[in-house]
Amino acid sequence: MTSQLDALKALSLVVADTGDPDAIRRYQPQDATTNPSLLLKAFELPGYQALIDKELAVVRDARSDRQAQVDHAVDRLAVAMGAEITQLVPGRVSTEVAAKLSFDTQASIAKARELVALYEEKGVSRERLLIKLASTWEGIRAAEVLEQEGINCNLTLLFSDAQAQACFDAGVFLVSPFVGRVTDWYKKETGKDYTPEDDPGVNFVRNVCALAGRGGYETVVMGASFRNTGQVLALAGCHRLTISPALLEELAGREGEVECKVSFPPVDERPAPLDEPTFRWDHNQDAMANDKLAEGIRRFADDQRKLETLID
């Protein structure tokens, strides 16, 4: 009988939320991702030690100030890991712009171009990449420029309808609305446990899919940040789902059918694009989204600093 993972793959494109090559080989996802948290874990994986040593040696031979050298080392490691992963997946690899640039449009654009250039030096074309940016107003504006240059983007840390709408307006390739972190916030606020069907994170992502469908937007919706397989299966039918190795293993080990739970309604009237004041006001009115976006940026920045300490 078919595993739930294989059944899920028939409904949604599965992305591996890991940089572990063994896990990628085992579960055969379409796409994969890197970020500072996953780069930190790579330092513990024996398969990456030679690559890490090689990239750091190149950077240490370069002449630049110390912080610039460390920043470049992080970029080279992310790209080196991503280039390795492109040999294991048929689709795309997401690579993250540093969280400390989340509120600087021009610096985010420049960093994205640098990352693409580093990939191209390794023979990986931009068609195999997604540049990850935080879904701030500045990050969305950066993505709008990059998309026009043929650099596709993955807008992450997405927690509000305002963020989703602004991303659709900007024509970004992919958005990553979070599930688990949304549910975490509501569980803490209410003290309630949720079933997959009344889960606030699940319903948030379903609503983002509905917004995409009604507006006729081409942006891909990828559910992210899952806490359990119930949440994953409740979003079967979403364009893409990025799933951790632990949850992939659970799904691969269970047999059974998977029912499509996400629908994209027919195209209706497309709303007027959000301007900056409306975006900021609408996002501000969602306490959960405000809290989780700020926290997410801080957490990624913390992992970036830990990574820089290891390199330095």
GROMACS .gro file of C-alpha atoms in nm:
model
  312
    1MET     CA    1   0.000   0.000   0.000
    2THR     CA    2   0.111   0.357  -0.065
    3SER     CA    3   0.276   0.552   0.216
    4GLN     CA    4   0.115   0.875   0.329
    5LEU     CA    5   0.423   1.060   0.206
    6ASP     CA    6   0.383   0.923  -0.146
    7ALA     CA    7   0.010   0.993  -0.134
    8LEU     CA    8   0.082   1.349  -0.020
    9LYS     CA    9   0.329   1.399  -0.306
   10ALA     CA   10   0.042   1.330  -0.548
   11LEU     CA   11  -0.142   1.635  -0.408
   12SER     CA   12   0.133   1.881  -0.308
   13LEU     CA   13   0.493   1.935  -0.410
   14VAL     CA   14   0.705   1.830  -0.110
   15VAL     CA   15   1.007   2.037  -0.007
   16ALA     CA   16   1.266   1.918   0.245
   17ASP     CA   17   1.317   2.161   0.532
   18THR     CA   18   1.674   2.044   0.584
   19GLY     CA   19   2.023   2.065   0.446
   20ASP     CA   20   2.110   1.708   0.549
   21PRO     CA   21   2.205   1.525   0.227
   22ASP     CA   22   2.118   1.184   0.374
   23ALA     CA   23   1.765   1.298   0.458
   24ILE     CA   24   1.726   1.450   0.112
   25ARG     CA   25   1.835   1.127  -0.055
   26ARG     CA   26   1.601   0.924   0.167
   27TYR     CA   27   1.281   1.123   0.110
   28GLN     CA   28   1.345   1.249  -0.244
   29PRO     CA   29   1.177   1.590  -0.220
   30GLN     CA   30   1.134   1.816  -0.521
   31ASP     CA   31   1.300   2.120  -0.358
   32ALA     CA   32   1.509   2.195  -0.048
   33THR     CA   33   1.619   2.495   0.155
   34THR     CA   34   1.903   2.650   0.351
   35ASN     CA   35   1.898   2.914   0.625
   36PRO     CA   36   2.128   3.013   0.915
   37SER     CA   37   1.967   2.755   1.144
   38LEU     CA   38   2.034   2.475   0.895
   39LEU     CA   39   2.386   2.603   0.830
   40LEU     CA   40   2.455   2.574   1.202
   41LYS     CA   41   2.342   2.211   1.193
   42ALA     CA   42   2.570   2.148   0.895
   43PHE     CA   43   2.871   2.206   1.122
   44GLU     CA   44   2.763   1.886   1.303
   45LEU     CA   45   2.728   1.679   0.985
   46PRO     CA   46   3.046   1.491   0.887
   47GLY     CA   47   2.954   1.509   0.519
   48TYR     CA   48   2.997   1.885   0.515
   49GLN     CA   49   3.327   1.925   0.700
   50ALA     CA   50   3.551   1.917   0.393
   51LEU     CA   51   3.326   2.167   0.215
   52ILE     CA   52   3.321   2.400   0.517
   53ASP     CA   53   3.701   2.388   0.550
   54LYS     CA   54   3.747   2.460   0.180
   55GLU     CA   55   3.513   2.760   0.173
   56LEU     CA   56   3.655   2.913   0.490
   57ALA     CA   57   4.009   2.878   0.356
   58VAL     CA   58   3.914   3.076   0.046
   59VAL     CA   59   3.763   3.358   0.252
   60ARG     CA   60   4.051   3.380   0.498
   61ASP     CA   61   4.289   3.437   0.210
   62ALA     CA   62   4.084   3.736   0.094
   63ARG     CA   63   4.175   4.094   0.187
   64SER     CA   64   3.886   4.274   0.353
   65ASP     CA   65   3.779   4.403   0.690
   66ARG     CA   66   3.686   4.137   0.943
   67GLN     CA   67   3.307   4.178   0.938
   68ALA     CA   68   3.297   4.182   0.559
   69GLN     CA   69   3.511   3.869   0.559
   70VAL     CA   70   3.275   3.692   0.800
   71ASP     CA   71   2.966   3.801   0.604
   72HIS     CA   72   3.124   3.670   0.285
   73ALA     CA   73   3.212   3.343   0.456
   74VAL     CA   74   2.848   3.290   0.559
   75ASP     CA   75   2.735   3.360   0.201
   76ARG     CA   76   2.992   3.120   0.056
   77LEU     CA   77   2.890   2.846   0.299
   78ALA     CA   78   2.522   2.891   0.219
   79VAL     CA   79   2.592   2.879  -0.153
   80ALA     CA   80   2.830   2.584  -0.124
   81MET     CA   81   2.567   2.388   0.070
   82GLY     CA   82   2.295   2.494  -0.172
   83ALA     CA   83   2.506   2.393  -0.472
   84GLU     CA   84   2.557   2.047  -0.319
   85ILE     CA   85   2.183   2.016  -0.263
   86THR     CA   86   2.107   2.101  -0.627
   87GLN     CA   87   2.281   1.774  -0.712
   88LEU     CA   88   2.025   1.588  -0.497
   89VAL     CA   89   1.693   1.754  -0.586
   90PRO     CA   90   1.539   1.808  -0.931
   91GLY     CA   91   1.391   2.145  -0.837
   92ARG     CA   92   1.503   2.456  -0.656
   93VAL     CA   93   1.706   2.544  -0.350
   94SER     CA   94   1.610   2.841  -0.132
   95THR     CA   95   1.893   3.053   0.009
   96GLU     CA   96   1.834   3.324   0.266
   97VAL     CA   97   1.931   3.690   0.271
   98ALA     CA   98   2.064   3.778   0.619
   99ALA     CA   99   1.788   3.869   0.864
  100LYS     CA  100   1.973   4.187   0.964
  101LEU     CA  101   1.886   4.325   0.618
  102SER     CA  102   1.511   4.269   0.664
  103PHE     CA  103   1.436   4.643   0.678
  104ASP     CA  104   1.679   4.757   0.406
  105THR     CA  105   1.546   4.718   0.053
  106GLN     CA  106   1.860   4.819  -0.136
  107ALA     CA  107   2.094   4.610   0.081
  108SER     CA  108   1.864   4.308   0.035
  109ILE     CA  109   1.869   4.351  -0.342
  110ALA     CA  110   2.249   4.378  -0.343
  111LYS     CA  111   2.288   4.070  -0.122
  112ALA     CA  112   2.053   3.866  -0.340
  113ARG     CA  113   2.252   3.957  -0.649
  114GLU     CA  114   2.574   3.855  -0.470
  115LEU     CA  115   2.426   3.516  -0.378
  116VAL     CA  116   2.310   3.454  -0.735
  117ALA     CA  117   2.656   3.547  -0.867
  118LEU     CA  118   2.822   3.304  -0.623
  119TYR     CA  119   2.588   3.027  -0.738
  120GLU     CA  120   2.660   3.104  -1.102
  121GLU     CA  121   3.034   3.076  -1.028
  122LYS     CA  122   2.959   2.720  -0.917
  123GLY     CA  123   2.762   2.648  -1.232
  124VAL     CA  124   2.416   2.674  -1.072
  125SER     CA  125   2.178   2.891  -1.276
  126ARG     CA  126   1.927   3.128  -1.122
  127GLU     CA  127   1.647   2.905  -1.252
  128ARG     CA  128   1.745   2.654  -0.981
  129LEU     CA  129   1.727   2.912  -0.700
  130LEU     CA  130   1.487   3.092  -0.474
  131ILE     CA  131   1.614   3.388  -0.274
  132LYS     CA  132   1.453   3.395   0.071
  133LEU     CA  133   1.354   3.731   0.214
  134ALA     CA  134   1.153   3.822   0.523
  135SER     CA  135   0.801   3.942   0.439
  136THR     CA  136   0.858   4.295   0.563
  137TRP     CA  137   0.751   4.587   0.346
  138GLU     CA  138   1.118   4.638   0.258
  139GLY     CA  139   1.172   4.270   0.182
  140ILE     CA  140   0.867   4.261  -0.045
  141ARG     CA  141   0.987   4.569  -0.233
  142ALA     CA  142   1.327   4.404  -0.280
  143ALA     CA  143   1.158   4.092  -0.413
  144GLU     CA  144   0.956   4.300  -0.661
  145VAL     CA  145   1.279   4.435  -0.812
  146LEU     CA  146   1.453   4.096  -0.812
  147GLU     CA  147   1.159   3.923  -0.981
  148GLN     CA  148   1.181   4.175  -1.264
  149GLU     CA  149   1.547   4.072  -1.304
  150GLY     CA  150   1.457   3.704  -1.331
  151ILE     CA  151   1.564   3.625  -0.973
  152ASN     CA  152   1.277   3.434  -0.817
  153CYS     CA  153   1.205   3.487  -0.448
  154ASN     CA  154   1.065   3.298  -0.150
  155LEU     CA  155   0.902   3.539   0.097
  156THR     CA  156   0.927   3.382   0.440
  157LEU     CA  157   0.809   3.467   0.794
  158LEU     CA  158   0.463   3.534   0.656
  159PHE     CA  159   0.194   3.559   0.926
  160SER     CA  160  -0.073   3.804   0.805
  161ASP     CA  161  -0.315   3.849   0.519
  162ALA     CA  162  -0.157   4.191   0.458
  163GLN     CA  163   0.183   4.030   0.402
  164ALA     CA  164   0.031   3.775   0.165
  165GLN     CA  165  -0.158   4.039  -0.034
  166ALA     CA  166   0.149   4.262  -0.067
  167CYS     CA  167   0.350   3.963  -0.193
  168PHE     CA  168   0.081   3.881  -0.449
  169ASP     CA  169   0.076   4.245  -0.559
  170ALA     CA  170   0.454   4.238  -0.605
  171GLY     CA  171   0.442   3.926  -0.822
  172VAL     CA  172   0.674   3.719  -0.606
  173PHE     CA  173   0.733   3.361  -0.711
  174LEU     CA  174   0.657   3.194  -0.377
  175VAL     CA  175   0.531   3.275  -0.027
  176SER     CA  176   0.586   3.067   0.286
  177PRO     CA  177   0.299   3.122   0.531
  178PHE     CA  178   0.388   2.965   0.866
  179VAL     CA  179   0.168   2.710   1.042
  180GLY     CA  180   0.328   2.596   1.365
  181ARG     CA  181   0.441   2.938   1.488
  182VAL     CA  182   0.091   3.077   1.434
  183THR     CA  183  -0.061   2.791   1.633
  184ASP     CA  184   0.205   2.826   1.904
  185TRP     CA  185   0.098   3.188   1.958
  186TYR     CA  186  -0.271   3.106   1.985
  187LYS     CA  187  -0.210   2.811   2.218
  188LYS     CA  188  -0.010   3.036   2.447
  189GLU     CA  189  -0.275   3.309   2.437
  190THR     CA  190  -0.580   3.086   2.485
  191GLY     CA  191  -0.445   2.779   2.663
  192LYS     CA  192  -0.637   2.566   2.412
  193ASP     CA  193  -0.529   2.265   2.210
  194TYR     CA  194  -0.648   2.243   1.853
  195THR     CA  195  -0.746   1.967   1.614
  196PRO     CA  196  -0.610   1.990   1.260
  197GLU     CA  197  -0.945   2.122   1.139
  198ASP     CA  198  -0.969   2.412   1.385
  199ASP     CA  199  -0.593   2.475   1.400
  200PRO     CA  200  -0.530   2.852   1.361
  201GLY     CA  201  -0.210   2.798   1.162
  202VAL     CA  202  -0.375   2.554   0.924
  203ASN     CA  203  -0.670   2.787   0.870
  204PHE     CA  204  -0.438   3.082   0.813
  205VAL     CA  205  -0.259   2.899   0.530
  206ARG     CA  206  -0.590   2.783   0.383
  207ASN     CA  207  -0.702   3.146   0.377
  208VAL     CA  208  -0.380   3.252   0.200
  209CYS     CA  209  -0.455   2.985  -0.063
  210ALA     CA  210  -0.808   3.124  -0.098
  211LEU     CA  211  -0.673   3.478  -0.144
  212ALA     CA  212  -0.436   3.352  -0.413
  213GLY     CA  213  -0.714   3.169  -0.592
  214ARG     CA  214  -0.971   3.448  -0.586
  215GLY     CA  215  -0.716   3.702  -0.708
  216GLY     CA  216  -0.589   3.476  -0.985
  217TYR     CA  217  -0.229   3.526  -0.869
  218GLU     CA  218   0.047   3.302  -1.002
  219THR     CA  219   0.239   3.312  -0.671
  220VAL     CA  220   0.307   2.966  -0.528
  221VAL     CA  221   0.184   2.909  -0.172
  222MET     CA  222   0.410   2.684   0.038
  223GLY     CA  223   0.295   2.590   0.390
  224ALA     CA  224   0.587   2.593   0.636
  225SER     CA  225   0.676   2.547   1.003
  226PHE     CA  226   0.484   2.232   1.088
  227ARG     CA  227   0.462   2.091   1.440
  228ASN     CA  228   0.300   1.756   1.357
  229THR     CA  229   0.180   1.543   1.068
  230GLY     CA  230  -0.182   1.633   1.140
  231GLN     CA  231  -0.107   1.989   1.034
  232VAL     CA  232   0.074   1.866   0.724
  233LEU     CA  233  -0.210   1.641   0.611
  234ALA     CA  234  -0.466   1.913   0.683
  235LEU     CA  235  -0.292   2.119   0.412
  236ALA     CA  236  -0.274   1.847   0.148
  237GLY     CA  237  -0.344   2.017  -0.182
  238CYS     CA  238  -0.155   2.336  -0.099
  239HIS     CA  239   0.087   2.408  -0.386
  240ARG     CA  240   0.394   2.312  -0.181
  241LEU     CA  241   0.470   2.199   0.173
  242THR     CA  242   0.814   2.227   0.333
  243ILE     CA  243   0.853   1.951   0.591
  244SER     CA  244   1.122   1.855   0.842
  245PRO     CA  245   1.295   1.514   0.821
  246ALA     CA  246   1.126   1.392   1.142
  247LEU     CA  247   0.780   1.453   0.999
  248LEU     CA  248   0.881   1.317   0.658
  249GLU     CA  249   0.989   0.997   0.835
  250GLU     CA  250   0.653   0.969   1.011
  251LEU     CA  251   0.464   1.013   0.685
  252ALA     CA  252   0.688   0.767   0.500
  253GLY     CA  253   0.635   0.507   0.772
  254ARG     CA  254   0.255   0.517   0.765
  255GLU     CA  255   0.034   0.368   0.498
  256GLY     CA  256  -0.296   0.514   0.392
  257GLU     CA  257  -0.475   0.752   0.162
  258VAL     CA  258  -0.444   1.129   0.190
  259GLU     CA  259  -0.744   1.348   0.119
  260CYS     CA  260  -0.713   1.686  -0.051
  261LYS     CA  261  -0.794   1.949   0.211
  262VAL     CA  262  -0.706   2.274   0.034
  263SER     CA  263  -0.903   2.432  -0.245
  264PHE     CA  264  -0.817   2.728  -0.463
  265PRO     CA  265  -1.147   2.903  -0.544
  266PRO     CA  266  -1.218   3.033  -0.893
  267VAL     CA  267  -1.087   3.373  -0.990
  268ASP     CA  268  -1.296   3.663  -0.864
  269GLU     CA  269  -1.227   4.036  -0.866
  270ARG     CA  270  -0.865   4.119  -0.782
  271PRO     CA  271  -0.834   4.377  -0.500
  272ALA     CA  272  -0.647   4.703  -0.545
  273PRO     CA  273  -0.276   4.674  -0.454
  274LEU     CA  274  -0.188   4.765  -0.096
  275ASP     CA  275   0.005   5.086  -0.046
  276GLU     CA  276   0.260   5.112   0.235
  277PRO     CA  277   0.039   5.285   0.495
  278THR     CA  278  -0.242   5.034   0.441
  279PHE     CA  279  -0.001   4.742   0.458
  280ARG     CA  280   0.154   4.864   0.782
  281TRP     CA  281  -0.183   4.940   0.939
  282ASP     CA  282  -0.343   4.607   0.842
  283HIS     CA  283  -0.041   4.410   0.959
  284ASN     CA  284  -0.028   4.614   1.279
  285GLN     CA  285  -0.388   4.518   1.359
  286ASP     CA  286  -0.288   4.149   1.381
  287ALA     CA  287  -0.114   4.105   1.718
  288MET     CA  288  -0.003   3.752   1.638
  289ALA     CA  289   0.153   3.853   1.306
  290ASN     CA  290   0.337   4.145   1.464
  291ASP     CA  291   0.478   3.929   1.743
  292LYS     CA  292   0.581   3.636   1.525
  293LEU     CA  293   0.739   3.841   1.244
  294ALA     CA  294   0.956   4.034   1.490
  295GLU     CA  295   1.045   3.717   1.680
  296GLY     CA  296   1.126   3.528   1.361
  297ILE     CA  297   1.365   3.796   1.240
  298ARG     CA  298   1.536   3.802   1.580
  299ARG     CA  299   1.572   3.423   1.585
  300PHE     CA  300   1.725   3.407   1.237
  301ALA     CA  301   1.957   3.694   1.329
  302ASP     CA  302   2.062   3.509   1.646
  303ASP     CA  303   2.147   3.199   1.444
  304GLN     CA  304   2.339   3.417   1.198
  305ARG     CA  305   2.546   3.557   1.486
  306LYS     CA  306   2.614   3.205   1.620
  307LEU     CA  307   2.726   3.103   1.273
  308GLU     CA  308   2.953   3.406   1.249
  309THR     CA  309   3.108   3.314   1.586
  310LEU     CA  310   3.188   2.964   1.460
  311ILE     CA  311   3.348   3.109   1.150
  312ASP     CA  312   3.537   3.382   1.331
   0.00000   0.00000   0.00000
